[in-house]
Amino acid sequence: MQIPSTQWRNLVFLIALVILGFTVVLLRHRSHTYATAASLQDTPVTESDVDFASNVIPSGAEHDLISEAAPVDLVKGKEEPLITTPCDRVDFNWLSADRKYWDGWASKTMFMKSDGNFTRKNVFGAEGDIVCIVVMLGPIPAKSAIRPEEHLAPADSLVVTAHGTTNQFLIEVEQHQKHTNIYFAAVRFNHADVYTLQTRIEYRSYFWELPASHHYRPYLFISTNKLIISSNAAAEAASTNGLPRCDPLNPDHQRGVWMNKTVYQQLHPLGIYGLFGDAQEDHAVDHRLFVPDGCRPEYIGIGQAAQCLDRKTVHVWADNNVRRNLKAFSSGNRWCNGNENRKVATVAGAANEAACICNDDDEDHAELYPWAVDPSVPLVVNSTWNVDTQIYFHAVTESIHSRDWRRTISEAVETGQGQGKQQQQQSLPAADVVIVGFGNEDIQLRTTTAMQFQKTFADLVRYLAETVYPTQKIIVRTPQPFCCGSIHSTAWTQGRSEAFTKAVRDAYRWNDRVMLWDVHVLGLPDHMCVEQGSIYTTRKAVSVENQQLWNLLCL
């Protein structure tokens, strides 16, 4: 019997539907299989996968699992990126998205393992190891209308300190480009100790630029894990015998740690620092020494520094922080040491004998230190150390934008040297050494940004180095470190201090004639006088700053 064409069409249609159904089921099954395989490949290594007793991934797991920190999908055949620091091994995408160990709200900081993996357990290493530290911040409270390219510092003002039993130092962290709530740094730990990370959030979203409009509400937190650095026999031998003398022109030699003095003397029993008693100590703060990284610190006493300045004239264009440096130098470190009878200009100053530790503005400088208020009167150094040195101090008490400082300085130098202008009654002799310090007066002004300061200051340094002082040694001082508070009616914040310091560090290609005096690296919260309403560092810290200066002068 012949089947009608209509039934044939229905039968063909039914067969097509059946085939289509089987095809859909097969595709779904294959898709589920691929997704399962992909999820196994992308699953991060958790604490249950790791043998934390040895703090490494077991050897079998190394081949069977793809680490959460591995930035390369080997299955897809992508080219492996260059690994230069332990932070390059960290999977920041996973860290930011993880909700098992981080709820996305609370801020936390941690030491990462050497392979880049996250761990809640302690991390172990040896002296000289580089360890990646990570700071993760919660959501920003409000977005800033200020664009990132207008700043020289990150959006969030953070103070990260590595605290050990005998060592402390600040860590400069870098903001992640994609995950902007994550900061990180690859840090070399040169000294055996048990370290924790202490982090202070001062401002978010560039609010550090306008502290007058935003209350100072710091938030402090400590890492849940610790870093245990053990002694390294080879490193100890190198630190005793093989380390080179610190080169003040090497930026890597300018950074360091604050180490307990007793511990340092035990590690270096023949070191120069072990020869001083407390009464003669001018190189320690609160019984801690500043130990540079990767080099042997060179102690230079005041008498030796004076010999380096013998028969030289020094021009100083700087603020009152350098005034404190010079007062310590001129008095042989007797100024403000608790034994000197000082005259002060106010009753309040007389009532507080320890005021000079954090603020010496009330002292009667006109009588005791006339060179500090009259640039035509030099600080003469000749009686104590049998040298002939004159220091002309020009106080910078206003913003770099308040006047044309290039013209001010060049006219003073030209007038003093009689180059085409009528000689003043008190001429300014030609300089052999020049000390320049700008920035602190600008940081306190909320109308001045770091970007504005950067251009003006860089132009000024180049002009001085190439035109006004083309052959003299020029020493440029960074702004003060600042932390852990605010000062009424000023724009001082840690973020602004960091940004203006970066502007000074980047102002010139430093060499053996134009050199950087980086006091900012010495900053620890304990050495600052913010609680006393002062931007000055403590009196003891001034002597350590002078150690830096003597090493530059005596090159």
XYZ file of C-alpha atoms in Angstrom:
555
model
C 0.000 0.000 0.000
C 1.365 3.357 -0.919
C 1.881 5.713 1.983
C 0.522 9.199 1.343
C 3.084 11.943 0.952
C 1.691 13.768 3.969
C 2.446 10.795 6.249
C 5.969 10.519 4.778
C 6.616 14.106 5.660
C 5.354 13.583 9.227
C 7.540 10.494 9.622
C 10.644 12.325 8.378
C 9.882 15.235 10.702
C 9.532 12.857 13.685
C 12.854 11.149 12.891
C 14.534 14.576 12.634
C 13.200 15.569 16.056
C 14.538 12.346 17.593
C 17.980 12.889 16.074
C 17.989 16.510 17.264
C 17.083 15.426 20.794
C 19.939 12.908 20.941
C 22.334 15.587 19.637
C 21.314 18.070 22.365
C 21.756 15.440 25.104
C 25.197 14.498 23.773
C 26.362 18.139 23.622
C 25.185 18.800 27.165
C 27.089 15.778 28.420
C 30.309 16.837 26.704
C 29.919 20.424 27.960
C 29.563 19.181 31.536
C 32.680 17.019 31.121
C 34.779 19.945 29.851
C 33.503 22.252 32.592
C 34.435 19.715 35.244
C 37.945 19.337 33.837
C 38.368 23.099 33.615
C 37.221 23.585 37.189
C 39.771 21.037 38.374
C 42.499 22.874 36.502
C 41.512 26.275 37.924
C 40.842 25.153 41.510
C 43.241 27.027 43.826
C 45.463 25.130 46.229
C 43.921 25.400 49.688
C 45.347 24.620 53.076
C 43.949 21.097 52.926
C 46.081 20.430 49.823
C 49.305 21.585 51.466
C 51.584 20.003 53.996
C 51.982 23.006 56.317
C 54.444 21.188 58.540
C 56.979 21.668 55.775
C 55.186 24.727 54.398
C 55.471 23.473 50.817
C 53.202 21.671 48.397
C 53.887 17.899 48.517
C 55.967 16.736 45.601
C 53.166 14.618 44.124
C 50.746 17.525 44.217
C 53.219 19.727 42.394
C 52.543 17.771 39.193
C 48.871 17.023 39.718
C 47.607 20.465 40.690
C 47.939 23.833 39.074
C 48.812 26.303 41.823
C 46.445 29.136 42.626
C 49.418 31.431 42.095
C 50.426 30.060 38.714
C 49.814 32.896 36.259
C 49.943 30.503 33.283
C 47.283 28.093 31.995
C 49.535 25.374 30.588
C 46.580 23.492 29.141
C 45.690 26.424 26.914
C 49.328 26.813 25.914
C 49.789 30.436 26.938
C 53.327 31.760 27.111
C 54.715 31.905 30.649
C 55.376 35.484 31.843
C 58.668 36.642 33.311
C 59.014 35.980 37.053
C 61.261 38.536 38.724
C 59.952 38.662 42.329
C 57.826 36.378 44.522
C 54.902 38.763 44.012
C 54.876 37.828 40.317
C 53.772 34.330 41.367
C 50.771 35.538 43.354
C 47.343 35.074 41.768
C 45.781 38.403 42.663
C 42.632 37.511 40.705
C 41.986 34.603 43.045
C 42.884 36.636 46.147
C 40.439 39.361 45.219
C 37.593 36.946 44.348
C 38.077 34.455 47.208
C 35.289 34.430 49.790
C 36.398 31.422 51.829
C 39.255 33.166 53.607
C 38.232 36.778 52.975
C 34.736 38.203 53.191
C 35.602 41.145 50.948
C 34.896 43.689 53.689
C 37.460 43.380 56.478
C 40.970 44.614 55.730
C 43.778 42.118 56.167
C 47.506 41.799 55.604
C 49.630 38.699 55.195
C 52.937 37.110 54.277
C 52.717 34.999 51.115
C 54.612 31.763 50.599
C 57.664 31.690 48.375
C 55.693 29.992 45.580
C 53.066 32.735 45.708
C 50.434 30.674 47.493
C 48.207 32.035 50.230
C 48.470 30.530 53.699
C 47.062 31.299 57.118
C 50.018 29.534 58.738
C 53.406 31.067 59.471
C 55.885 31.474 56.637
C 59.512 30.422 57.048
C 62.642 31.747 55.401
C 66.325 32.515 55.848
C 68.268 35.763 56.039
C 68.389 37.421 52.659
C 65.136 35.887 51.364
C 62.670 38.036 49.445
C 59.072 37.620 50.612
C 55.898 39.007 49.069
C 53.612 40.838 51.490
C 50.022 41.681 50.578
C 47.550 44.162 52.053
C 43.869 43.745 51.122
C 41.455 46.568 51.862
C 37.710 46.501 52.088
C 35.415 48.509 49.794
C 36.112 52.222 49.598
C 33.655 54.312 51.654
C 33.212 56.836 48.840
C 34.728 57.463 45.459
C 36.895 60.504 44.990
C 36.337 63.005 42.209
C 40.107 63.502 41.996
C 41.709 61.658 39.099
C 44.593 59.240 39.880
C 46.942 60.815 37.330
C 46.987 64.006 39.362
C 48.880 62.360 42.217
C 52.311 60.957 42.955
C 51.089 58.589 45.671
C 48.475 55.790 45.701
C 44.800 56.402 46.358
C 44.975 55.029 49.897
C 47.303 56.328 52.581
C 48.836 53.272 54.265
C 51.592 52.852 56.839
C 52.922 49.290 56.759
C 55.587 48.322 59.285
C 57.441 45.035 59.703
C 57.738 44.475 63.444
C 60.189 41.957 64.832
C 61.489 41.258 68.279
C 64.659 43.241 67.586
C 64.055 44.830 64.148
C 61.579 47.321 62.718
C 61.262 49.003 59.348
C 58.708 50.652 57.091
C 57.541 48.983 53.890
C 56.526 50.971 50.831
C 53.713 49.110 49.114
C 52.535 49.312 45.516
C 48.897 49.486 44.448
C 47.734 46.724 42.092
C 46.724 48.142 38.733
C 43.619 45.965 38.271
C 42.568 45.214 41.838
C 42.971 48.661 43.337
C 42.014 47.508 46.834
C 45.156 45.327 46.934
C 48.641 46.575 47.776
C 51.801 44.486 47.696
C 55.587 44.630 47.993
C 58.499 42.234 47.496
C 60.616 42.727 50.631
C 64.085 41.409 51.412
C 64.494 40.363 55.056
C 68.188 40.544 55.899
C 68.014 39.891 59.636
C 66.822 36.877 61.595
C 63.680 37.594 63.603
C 59.997 36.780 63.972
C 58.066 39.427 62.052
C 54.466 40.575 61.984
C 52.942 43.174 59.686
C 51.285 46.172 61.286
C 49.179 48.260 58.919
C 47.479 51.574 59.511
C 44.897 52.946 57.069
C 44.813 56.716 57.381
C 42.762 57.885 54.376
C 41.049 56.277 51.368
C 40.266 57.546 47.854
C 42.853 60.350 47.821
C 41.208 61.946 50.849
C 44.730 62.369 52.246
C 45.087 65.277 49.825
C 42.407 67.295 51.645
C 42.554 66.360 55.336
C 40.671 69.511 56.343
C 37.582 68.099 54.615
C 37.877 64.567 56.025
C 38.227 63.464 59.625
C 41.303 61.504 60.628
C 39.978 58.084 61.619
C 42.821 55.584 61.322
C 42.205 51.848 61.300
C 44.935 49.508 62.546
C 45.255 45.771 61.939
C 47.960 43.109 62.273
C 48.762 40.116 60.086
C 47.335 36.830 61.277
C 50.405 34.919 60.154
C 54.033 35.607 60.948
C 57.298 35.456 59.053
C 60.045 33.502 60.791
C 63.480 34.327 59.375
C 66.255 32.040 60.580
C 69.965 32.757 60.705
C 72.006 32.065 57.623
C 75.654 31.199 58.283
C 76.755 32.447 54.870
C 74.812 35.682 55.304
C 76.287 36.226 58.767
C 79.808 35.722 57.440
C 79.149 38.163 54.612
C 77.671 40.742 56.973
C 80.750 40.502 59.170
C 83.483 40.416 56.562
C 82.241 40.756 53.000
C 79.829 43.681 52.984
C 81.080 46.800 51.198
C 81.130 50.184 52.832
C 77.809 51.934 52.374
C 77.744 54.147 49.294
C 75.523 57.196 49.939
C 74.970 57.485 46.180
C 73.495 53.983 45.962
C 69.722 54.111 46.606
C 69.758 50.485 47.767
C 72.201 51.428 50.531
C 70.017 54.229 51.861
C 67.251 51.962 53.106
C 67.588 49.772 56.139
C 66.126 48.570 59.428
C 66.106 49.854 62.970
C 67.836 47.163 65.030
C 68.180 46.799 68.780
C 71.622 48.150 69.675
C 72.506 45.317 72.055
C 71.669 42.704 69.426
C 73.740 44.558 66.822
C 76.728 44.678 69.167
C 76.405 40.940 69.777
C 76.359 40.277 66.030
C 79.226 42.721 65.361
C 81.348 42.796 68.528
C 84.201 44.641 66.799
C 81.977 47.243 65.174
C 82.493 50.941 65.864
C 79.035 51.271 67.429
C 80.060 49.025 70.292
C 82.687 51.517 71.508
C 80.227 54.158 72.702
C 78.547 54.531 76.047
C 75.112 56.032 76.397
C 76.540 59.449 77.255
C 78.447 59.643 73.967
C 75.775 57.986 71.882
C 74.798 60.128 68.908
C 73.813 57.429 66.468
C 70.899 55.608 68.112
C 67.260 56.386 68.870
C 65.569 54.652 71.792
C 68.423 52.126 71.894
C 67.942 51.264 68.212
C 70.490 51.654 65.419
C 69.676 52.299 61.789
C 71.382 49.473 59.867
C 71.481 49.962 56.063
C 70.627 47.069 53.766
C 73.430 45.212 52.041
C 76.329 47.370 53.196
C 78.508 48.214 56.182
C 77.481 51.447 57.951
C 80.248 53.988 58.386
C 80.252 56.035 61.573
C 81.493 59.602 61.163
C 81.791 61.713 64.291
C 81.210 65.445 64.466
C 84.925 66.148 64.662
C 85.556 64.142 61.513
C 82.676 65.933 59.773
C 84.162 69.262 60.765
C 87.474 68.237 59.219
C 85.639 67.430 55.986
C 84.341 71.021 56.005
C 87.671 72.662 56.844
C 88.286 75.867 54.849
C 84.910 75.593 53.165
C 81.902 77.864 52.874
C 78.433 76.348 52.956
C 75.239 77.947 51.634
C 72.027 76.550 53.107
C 68.591 77.167 51.558
C 66.268 75.086 53.714
C 63.564 75.137 56.370
C 63.861 74.866 60.137
C 64.416 71.129 60.101
C 67.925 71.831 58.814
C 68.198 74.516 61.497
C 67.860 71.705 64.048
C 70.547 69.710 62.231
C 72.926 72.663 62.367
C 72.200 73.419 66.017
C 73.168 69.858 66.943
C 76.343 70.171 64.845
C 77.392 73.585 66.140
C 77.015 72.549 69.788
C 78.871 69.262 69.448
C 75.567 67.447 70.083
C 75.173 69.233 73.420
C 72.092 71.106 72.234
C 68.889 69.755 73.746
C 70.526 66.816 75.468
C 69.026 67.558 78.888
C 72.142 69.206 80.308
C 72.121 72.549 78.533
C 70.588 75.671 80.092
C 68.554 77.135 77.269
C 66.927 80.535 77.096
C 63.452 80.554 75.608
C 61.362 83.448 74.406
C 58.071 82.522 76.117
C 56.901 81.475 79.549
C 55.424 78.323 78.057
C 58.786 77.450 76.567
C 60.551 78.023 79.898
C 58.045 75.807 81.679
C 58.791 72.843 79.441
C 62.475 71.941 79.602
C 61.988 69.095 77.143
C 60.221 71.188 74.504
C 63.227 71.210 72.204
C 63.000 67.434 71.814
C 60.069 67.945 69.490
C 59.923 71.699 68.893
C 62.617 74.332 69.334
C 60.688 77.246 67.813
C 60.361 78.973 71.213
C 64.093 79.219 71.774
C 65.647 82.657 71.665
C 67.430 82.221 68.369
C 68.271 85.910 67.999
C 70.471 85.727 71.090
C 71.672 82.128 71.095
C 71.814 81.357 67.379
C 71.933 84.644 65.424
C 72.939 82.780 62.252
C 69.509 81.091 62.301
C 67.631 84.389 61.862
C 70.136 86.565 59.970
C 71.534 85.057 56.723
C 74.344 87.598 56.680
C 75.713 86.212 59.969
C 77.495 82.897 59.393
C 77.669 79.938 61.693
C 81.430 79.835 62.280
C 83.016 76.520 63.156
C 86.629 77.012 64.218
C 87.173 77.031 67.950
C 86.353 73.452 68.938
C 87.844 71.432 66.106
C 90.495 73.860 64.875
C 88.891 74.267 61.450
C 87.793 77.265 59.421
C 84.213 76.779 58.235
C 81.424 79.265 57.584
C 77.787 78.236 57.114
C 75.259 80.758 55.797
C 71.731 79.680 56.669
C 68.848 81.106 54.609
C 65.578 80.023 56.221
C 62.904 78.804 53.815
C 59.735 79.654 55.707
C 57.272 79.847 52.826
C 56.053 77.879 49.833
C 58.192 77.285 46.777
C 55.439 79.084 44.844
C 55.417 82.140 47.114
C 58.258 83.771 45.217
C 60.695 83.246 42.381
C 63.298 81.272 44.301
C 65.561 80.982 41.284
C 65.837 84.748 41.170
C 66.102 85.084 44.965
C 68.995 82.633 45.220
C 70.842 83.813 42.112
C 70.643 87.465 43.187
C 71.930 86.618 46.668
C 74.857 84.685 45.230
C 75.686 87.254 42.562
C 75.432 90.155 45.013
C 77.590 88.353 47.524
C 80.233 87.616 44.925
C 80.057 91.116 43.396
C 79.196 89.973 39.881
C 77.953 93.164 38.273
C 76.036 94.409 41.299
C 76.844 96.723 44.147
C 78.408 94.873 47.038
C 76.352 94.574 50.193
C 77.892 95.556 53.481
C 77.893 91.882 54.475
C 78.877 90.019 51.304
C 78.130 86.359 50.716
C 81.337 84.456 49.958
C 81.369 81.896 47.164
C 80.117 78.494 48.224
C 81.970 75.195 48.241
C 78.967 73.176 49.434
C 75.238 73.899 49.083
C 72.400 72.338 51.088
C 68.865 72.656 49.697
C 65.670 71.672 51.491
C 62.199 72.472 50.113
C 58.845 70.762 50.452
C 57.861 70.850 54.115
C 56.364 74.330 53.840
C 54.399 73.224 50.772
C 53.059 70.018 52.311
C 51.240 71.959 54.995
C 49.436 74.128 52.412
C 46.304 72.478 51.068
C 46.423 74.768 48.022
C 49.629 73.108 46.760
C 49.578 69.654 45.193
C 52.541 67.341 44.815
C 52.314 67.535 41.027
C 52.576 71.325 41.136
C 55.506 71.129 43.538
C 57.275 68.474 41.462
C 57.635 70.608 38.344
C 58.665 73.768 40.179
C 61.186 71.988 42.392
C 62.748 70.020 39.530
C 63.205 73.267 37.591
C 64.778 74.901 40.648
C 67.268 72.060 41.246
C 68.338 71.999 37.610
C 68.766 75.783 37.597
C 70.875 75.719 40.751
C 73.016 72.814 39.515
C 73.591 74.213 36.039
C 73.575 77.987 36.509
C 74.023 79.221 40.084
C 76.248 76.477 41.505
C 77.694 74.705 38.416
C 80.769 73.277 40.165
C 79.791 73.057 43.834
C 78.638 69.991 45.706
C 74.852 70.257 46.175
C 73.024 68.176 48.782
C 69.222 68.042 48.454
C 67.198 67.051 51.512
C 63.887 65.212 51.246
C 60.793 66.335 53.176
C 60.105 65.010 56.637
C 58.524 61.609 57.232
C 55.077 61.977 58.772
C 52.748 59.461 60.313
C 49.952 58.643 62.620
C 48.036 61.831 63.212
C 47.057 65.234 61.949
C 48.100 68.767 62.819
C 45.385 71.366 63.157
C 45.080 73.981 60.396
C 47.634 72.210 58.174
C 47.388 69.722 55.308
C 50.038 67.399 56.733
C 49.251 63.711 56.114
C 51.318 60.610 55.518
C 50.096 60.518 51.932
C 51.203 64.072 51.176
C 54.566 63.481 52.843
C 55.079 60.400 50.670
C 53.995 62.182 47.471
C 56.202 65.242 48.027
C 59.144 63.007 48.921
C 58.718 61.151 45.645
C 58.721 64.515 43.862
C 62.097 65.359 45.447
C 63.572 61.906 44.784
C 62.642 62.143 41.108
C 63.738 65.755 40.650
C 67.247 65.097 39.386
C 69.613 62.414 38.155
C 71.700 62.258 41.315
C 75.463 61.918 40.935
C 78.659 62.521 42.877
C 78.112 66.299 42.770
C 74.327 66.679 43.164
C 73.327 64.217 45.883
C 70.168 63.191 47.728
C 69.940 63.406 51.515
C 67.031 61.030 52.125
C 65.844 61.528 55.695
C 62.465 60.085 54.786
C 63.804 56.503 54.957
C 64.524 56.979 58.680
C 60.889 57.558 59.557
C 59.319 55.381 62.226
C 56.150 56.415 64.067
C 58.043 56.302 67.376
C 60.494 58.966 66.135
C 57.883 61.545 65.176
C 56.330 64.334 67.185
C 52.864 64.443 65.677
C 51.205 63.913 69.065
C 52.966 67.070 70.251
C 51.611 68.988 67.243
C 55.021 69.208 65.547
C 56.313 67.986 62.188
C 59.845 67.684 63.582
C 61.410 64.339 64.374
C 62.730 63.782 67.898
C 66.069 65.227 68.960
C 67.785 61.816 68.871
C 66.622 61.262 65.300
C 68.283 64.560 64.318
C 71.691 63.064 65.129
C 71.015 60.058 62.886
C 69.993 62.443 60.096
C 73.334 64.167 60.599
C 75.107 60.824 60.187
C 73.605 60.655 56.713
C 74.779 64.200 56.024
C 78.332 63.556 57.221
C 78.620 60.563 54.885
C 77.666 62.792 51.960
C 79.982 65.636 52.961
C 82.967 63.371 53.466
C 82.782 61.589 50.121
